[in-house]
PDB file of C-alpha atoms in Angstrom:
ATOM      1  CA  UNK V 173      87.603  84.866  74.947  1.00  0.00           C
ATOM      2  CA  UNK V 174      86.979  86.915  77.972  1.00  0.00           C
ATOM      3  CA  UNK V 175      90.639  88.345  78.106  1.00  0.00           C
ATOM      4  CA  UNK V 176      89.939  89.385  74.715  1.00  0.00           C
ATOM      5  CA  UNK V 177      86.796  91.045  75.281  1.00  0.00           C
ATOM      6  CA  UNK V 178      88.359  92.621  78.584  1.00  0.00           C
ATOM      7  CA  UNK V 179      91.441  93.623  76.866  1.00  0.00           C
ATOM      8  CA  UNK V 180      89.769  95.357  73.734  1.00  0.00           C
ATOM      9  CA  UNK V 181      88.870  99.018  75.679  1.00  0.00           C
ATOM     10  CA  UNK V 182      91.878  98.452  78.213  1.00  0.00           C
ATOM     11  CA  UNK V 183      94.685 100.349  76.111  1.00  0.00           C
ATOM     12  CA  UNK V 184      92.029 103.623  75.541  1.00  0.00           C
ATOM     13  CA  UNK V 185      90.544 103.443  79.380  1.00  0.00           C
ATOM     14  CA  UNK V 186      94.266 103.601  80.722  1.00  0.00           C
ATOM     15  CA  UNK V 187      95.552 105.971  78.289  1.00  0.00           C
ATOM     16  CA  UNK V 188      92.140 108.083  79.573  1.00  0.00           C
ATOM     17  CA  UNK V 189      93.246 107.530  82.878  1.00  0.00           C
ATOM     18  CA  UNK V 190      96.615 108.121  82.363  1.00  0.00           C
ATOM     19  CA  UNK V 191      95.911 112.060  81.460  1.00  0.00           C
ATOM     20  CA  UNK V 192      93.425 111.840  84.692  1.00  0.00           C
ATOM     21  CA  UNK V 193      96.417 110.284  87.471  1.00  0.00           C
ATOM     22  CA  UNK V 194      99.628 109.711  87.243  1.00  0.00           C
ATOM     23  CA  UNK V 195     101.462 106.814  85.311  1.00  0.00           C
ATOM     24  CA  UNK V 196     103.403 105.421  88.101  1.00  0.00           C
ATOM     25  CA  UNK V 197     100.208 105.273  90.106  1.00  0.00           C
ATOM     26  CA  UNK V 198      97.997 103.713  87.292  1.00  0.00           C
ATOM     27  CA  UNK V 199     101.028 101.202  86.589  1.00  0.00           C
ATOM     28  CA  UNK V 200     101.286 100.187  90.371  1.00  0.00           C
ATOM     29  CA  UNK V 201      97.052  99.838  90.436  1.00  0.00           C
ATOM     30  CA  UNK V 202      97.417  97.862  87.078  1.00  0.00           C
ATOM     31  CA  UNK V 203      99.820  95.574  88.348  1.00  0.00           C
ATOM     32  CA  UNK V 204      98.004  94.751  91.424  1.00  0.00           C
ATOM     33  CA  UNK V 205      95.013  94.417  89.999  1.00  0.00           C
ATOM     34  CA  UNK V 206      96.725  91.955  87.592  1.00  0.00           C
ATOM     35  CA  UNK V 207      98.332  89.839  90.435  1.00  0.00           C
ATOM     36  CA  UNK V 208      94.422  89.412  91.599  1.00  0.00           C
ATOM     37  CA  UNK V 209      93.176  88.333  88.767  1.00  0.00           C
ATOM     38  CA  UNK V 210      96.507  85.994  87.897  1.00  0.00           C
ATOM     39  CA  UNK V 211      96.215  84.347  91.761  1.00  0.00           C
ATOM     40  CA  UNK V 212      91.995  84.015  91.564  1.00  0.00           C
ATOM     41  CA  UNK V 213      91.831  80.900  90.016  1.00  0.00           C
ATOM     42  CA  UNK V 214      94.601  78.996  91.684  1.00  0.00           C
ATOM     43  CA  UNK V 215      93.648  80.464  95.236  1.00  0.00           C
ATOM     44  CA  UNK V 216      89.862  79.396  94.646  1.00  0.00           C
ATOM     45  CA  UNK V 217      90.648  76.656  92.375  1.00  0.00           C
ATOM     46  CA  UNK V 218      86.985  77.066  90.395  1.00  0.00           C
ATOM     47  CA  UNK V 219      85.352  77.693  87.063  1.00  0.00           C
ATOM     48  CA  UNK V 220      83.917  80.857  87.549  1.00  0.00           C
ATOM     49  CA  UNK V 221      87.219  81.640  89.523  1.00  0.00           C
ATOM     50  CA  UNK V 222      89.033  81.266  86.327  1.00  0.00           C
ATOM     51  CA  UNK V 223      86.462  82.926  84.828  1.00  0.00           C
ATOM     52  CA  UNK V 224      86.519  85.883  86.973  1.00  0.00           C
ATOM     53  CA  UNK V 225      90.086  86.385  86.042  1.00  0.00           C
ATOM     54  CA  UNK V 226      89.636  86.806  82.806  1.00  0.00           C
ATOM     55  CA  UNK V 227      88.121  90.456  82.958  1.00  0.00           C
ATOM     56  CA  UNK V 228      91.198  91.853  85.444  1.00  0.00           C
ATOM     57  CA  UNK V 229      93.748  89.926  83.545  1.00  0.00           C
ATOM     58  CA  UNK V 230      92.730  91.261  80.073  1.00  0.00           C
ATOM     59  CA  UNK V 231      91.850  94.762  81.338  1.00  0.00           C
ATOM     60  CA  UNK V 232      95.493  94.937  82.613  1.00  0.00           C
ATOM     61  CA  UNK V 233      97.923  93.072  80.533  1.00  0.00           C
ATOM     62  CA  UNK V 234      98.195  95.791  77.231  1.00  0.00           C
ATOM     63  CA  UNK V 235      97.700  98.778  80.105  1.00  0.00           C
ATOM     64  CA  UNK V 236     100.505  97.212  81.915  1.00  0.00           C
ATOM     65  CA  UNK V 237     103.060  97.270  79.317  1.00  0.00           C
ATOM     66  CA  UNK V 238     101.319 100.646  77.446  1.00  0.00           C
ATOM     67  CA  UNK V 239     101.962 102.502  81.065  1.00  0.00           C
ATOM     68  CA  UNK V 240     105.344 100.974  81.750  1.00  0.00           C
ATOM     69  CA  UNK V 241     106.499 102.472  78.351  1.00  0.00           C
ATOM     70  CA  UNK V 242     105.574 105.346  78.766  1.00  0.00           C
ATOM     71  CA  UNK V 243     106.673 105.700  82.504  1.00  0.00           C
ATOM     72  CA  UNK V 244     109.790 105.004  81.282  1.00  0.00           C
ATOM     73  CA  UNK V 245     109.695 107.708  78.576  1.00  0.00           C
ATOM     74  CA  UNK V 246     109.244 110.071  80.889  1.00  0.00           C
ATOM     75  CA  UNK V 247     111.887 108.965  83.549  1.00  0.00           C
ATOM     76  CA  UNK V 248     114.731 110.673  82.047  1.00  0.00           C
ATOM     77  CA  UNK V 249     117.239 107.926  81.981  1.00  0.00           C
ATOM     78  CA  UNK V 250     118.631 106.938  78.918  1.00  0.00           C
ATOM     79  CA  UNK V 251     117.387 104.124  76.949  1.00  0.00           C
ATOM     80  CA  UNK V 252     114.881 103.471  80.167  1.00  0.00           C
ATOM     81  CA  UNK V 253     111.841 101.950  76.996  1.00  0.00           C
ATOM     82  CA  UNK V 254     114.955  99.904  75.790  1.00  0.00           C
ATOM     83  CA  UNK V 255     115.358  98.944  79.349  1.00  0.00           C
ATOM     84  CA  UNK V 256     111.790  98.099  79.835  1.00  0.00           C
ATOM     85  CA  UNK V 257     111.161  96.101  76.532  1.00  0.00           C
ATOM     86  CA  UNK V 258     114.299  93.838  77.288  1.00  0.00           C
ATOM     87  CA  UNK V 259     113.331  92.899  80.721  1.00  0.00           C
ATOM     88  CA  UNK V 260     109.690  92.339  79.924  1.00  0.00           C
ATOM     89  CA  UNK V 261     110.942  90.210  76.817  1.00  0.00           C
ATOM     90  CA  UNK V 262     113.110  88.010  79.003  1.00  0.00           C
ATOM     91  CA  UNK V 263     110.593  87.508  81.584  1.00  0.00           C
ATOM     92  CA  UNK V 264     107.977  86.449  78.666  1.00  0.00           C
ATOM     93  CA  UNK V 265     110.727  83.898  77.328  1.00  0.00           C
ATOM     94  CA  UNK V 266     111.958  82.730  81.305  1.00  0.00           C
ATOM     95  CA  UNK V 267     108.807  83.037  82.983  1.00  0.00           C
ATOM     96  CA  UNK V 268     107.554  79.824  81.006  1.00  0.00           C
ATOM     97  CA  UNK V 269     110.471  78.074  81.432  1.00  0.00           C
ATOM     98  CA  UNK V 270     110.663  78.587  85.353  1.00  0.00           C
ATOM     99  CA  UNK V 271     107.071  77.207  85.838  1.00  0.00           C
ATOM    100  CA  UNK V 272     106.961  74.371  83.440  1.00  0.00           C
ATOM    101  CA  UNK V 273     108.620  72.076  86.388  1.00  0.00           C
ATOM    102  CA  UNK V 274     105.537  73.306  88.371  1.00  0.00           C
ATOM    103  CA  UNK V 275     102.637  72.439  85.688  1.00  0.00           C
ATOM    104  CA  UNK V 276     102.449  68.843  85.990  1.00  0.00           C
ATOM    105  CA  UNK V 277      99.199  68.891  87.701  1.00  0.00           C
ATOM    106  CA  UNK V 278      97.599  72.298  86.248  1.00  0.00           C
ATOM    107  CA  UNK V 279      98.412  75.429  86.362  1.00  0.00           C
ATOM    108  CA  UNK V 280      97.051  75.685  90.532  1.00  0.00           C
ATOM    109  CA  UNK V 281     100.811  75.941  91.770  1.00  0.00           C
ATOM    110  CA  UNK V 282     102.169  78.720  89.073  1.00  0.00           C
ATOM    111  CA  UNK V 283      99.819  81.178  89.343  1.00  0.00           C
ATOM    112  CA  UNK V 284     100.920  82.344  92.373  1.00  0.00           C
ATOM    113  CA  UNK V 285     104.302  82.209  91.301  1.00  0.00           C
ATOM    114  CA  UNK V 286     103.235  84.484  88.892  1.00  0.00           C
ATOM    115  CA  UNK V 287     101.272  86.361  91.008  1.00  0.00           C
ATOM    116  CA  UNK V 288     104.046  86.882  93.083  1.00  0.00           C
ATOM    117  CA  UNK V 289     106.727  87.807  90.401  1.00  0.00           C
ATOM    118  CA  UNK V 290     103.861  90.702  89.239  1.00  0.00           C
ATOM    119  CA  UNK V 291     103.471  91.874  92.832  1.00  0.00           C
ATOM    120  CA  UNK V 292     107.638  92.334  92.810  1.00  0.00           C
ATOM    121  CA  UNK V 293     106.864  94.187  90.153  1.00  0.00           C
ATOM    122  CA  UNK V 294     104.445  96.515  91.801  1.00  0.00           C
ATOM    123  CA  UNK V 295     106.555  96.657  94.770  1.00  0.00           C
ATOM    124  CA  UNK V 296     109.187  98.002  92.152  1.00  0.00           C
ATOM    125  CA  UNK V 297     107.161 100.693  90.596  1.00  0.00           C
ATOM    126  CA  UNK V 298     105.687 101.399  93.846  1.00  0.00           C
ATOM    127  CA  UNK V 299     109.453 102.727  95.025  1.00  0.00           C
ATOM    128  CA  UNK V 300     110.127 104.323  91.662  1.00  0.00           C
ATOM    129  CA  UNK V 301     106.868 106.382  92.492  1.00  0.00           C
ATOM    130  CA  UNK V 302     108.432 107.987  95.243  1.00  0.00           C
ATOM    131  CA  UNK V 303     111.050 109.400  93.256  1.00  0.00           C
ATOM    132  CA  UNK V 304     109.212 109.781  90.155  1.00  0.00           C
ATOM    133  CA  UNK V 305     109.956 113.288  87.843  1.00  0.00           C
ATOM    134  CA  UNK V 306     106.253 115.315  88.473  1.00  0.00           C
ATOM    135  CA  UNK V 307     104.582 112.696  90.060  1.00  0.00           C
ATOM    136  CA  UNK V 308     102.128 115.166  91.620  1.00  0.00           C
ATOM    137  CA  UNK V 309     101.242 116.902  88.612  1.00  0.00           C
ATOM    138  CA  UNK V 310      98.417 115.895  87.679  1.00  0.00           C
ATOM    139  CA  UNK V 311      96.265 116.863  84.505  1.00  0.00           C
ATOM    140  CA  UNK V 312      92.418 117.501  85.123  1.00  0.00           C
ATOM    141  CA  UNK V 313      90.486 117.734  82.241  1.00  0.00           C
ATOM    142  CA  UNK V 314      91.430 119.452  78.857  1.00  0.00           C
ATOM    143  CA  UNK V 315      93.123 117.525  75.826  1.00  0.00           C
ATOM    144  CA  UNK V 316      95.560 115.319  75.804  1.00  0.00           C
ATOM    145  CA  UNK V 317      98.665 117.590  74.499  1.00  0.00           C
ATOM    146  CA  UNK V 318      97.856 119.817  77.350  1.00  0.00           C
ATOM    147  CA  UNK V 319     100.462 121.263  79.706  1.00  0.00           C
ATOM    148  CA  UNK V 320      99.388 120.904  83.401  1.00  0.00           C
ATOM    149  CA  UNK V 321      99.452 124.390  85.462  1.00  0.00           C
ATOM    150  CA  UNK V 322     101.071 122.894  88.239  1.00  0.00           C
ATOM    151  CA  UNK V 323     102.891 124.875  90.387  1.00  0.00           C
ATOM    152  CA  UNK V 324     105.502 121.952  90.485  1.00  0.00           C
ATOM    153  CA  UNK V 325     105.285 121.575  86.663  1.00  0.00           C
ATOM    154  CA  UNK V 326     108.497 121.723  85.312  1.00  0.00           C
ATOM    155  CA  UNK V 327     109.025 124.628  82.514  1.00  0.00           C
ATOM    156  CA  UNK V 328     108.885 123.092  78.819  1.00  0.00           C
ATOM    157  CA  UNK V 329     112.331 123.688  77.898  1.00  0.00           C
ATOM    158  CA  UNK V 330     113.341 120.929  80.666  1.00  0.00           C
ATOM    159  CA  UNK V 331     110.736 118.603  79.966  1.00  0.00           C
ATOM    160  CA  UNK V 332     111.809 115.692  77.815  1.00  0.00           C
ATOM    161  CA  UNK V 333     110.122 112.389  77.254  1.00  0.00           C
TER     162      UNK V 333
END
């Protein structure tokens, strides 16, 4: 129930965020912050632990894959979303099937395994920020269709999502 409750403003904080900072950054915050709340219960193996985890998890799991789309909208590399969907689809289908061997005795030795696979994955995005098309500009203020007045903004003919 909390994850539900945590994810319900998620997608419309991130997407507020999102015009704030820039996606690769949120996406790389989101995922860590993720990781935390996946690895809380299983590193201090309590109720309220579990509990805990519920608000990080569920403020981060529709951000995650709502920033990650449109990251890759914007990366200019074609059929990048396409890209995206199919490896987050395959991890949702072999992600259960690699930790079932593990679940035997709870779930205390695959959360970190999962912890660990969404850290890669923040590692991943981490290096993609580095290259990432206007990763400086950010937008301050003003409504979401906005262009940014960047000096490094690239000109609108050249900008395709």
């Amino acid at each position: 129930m909390l994850v539900g409750l945590a994810a319900v403003p998620s997608s419309a904080l991130w997407a507020r965020l999102g015009r704030r900072w820039s996606r690769p950054g949120l996406l790389l915050a989101a995922l860590v912050i993720q990781a935390t709340g996946i690895a809380l219960p299983a590193l201090l193996g309590s109720v309220a632990a579990a509990l805990a985890s519920a608000v990080p998890f569920g403020a981060t799991f529709i951000g995650v894959g709502t920033l990650a789309l449109a990251t890759g909208a914007h990366l200019r590399y074609p059929r990048s979303v396409a890209l995206l969907t199919t490896g987050y689809s395959v991890g949702q289908i072999l992600g259960p099937l690699a930790v079932a061997p593990l679940l035997h005795h709870g779930y205390r030795q695959a959360l970190p395994l999962a912890a660990a696979v969404v850290l890669a994955a923040a590692l991943a995005v981490g290096v993609l920020r580095i290259g990432f098309p206007h990763h400086r500009t950010v937008v301050r203020g003003g409504a979401p269709g906005d262009r940014p007045a960047a000096a490094d903004a690239v000109p609108a003919s050249t900008d395709r999502h």
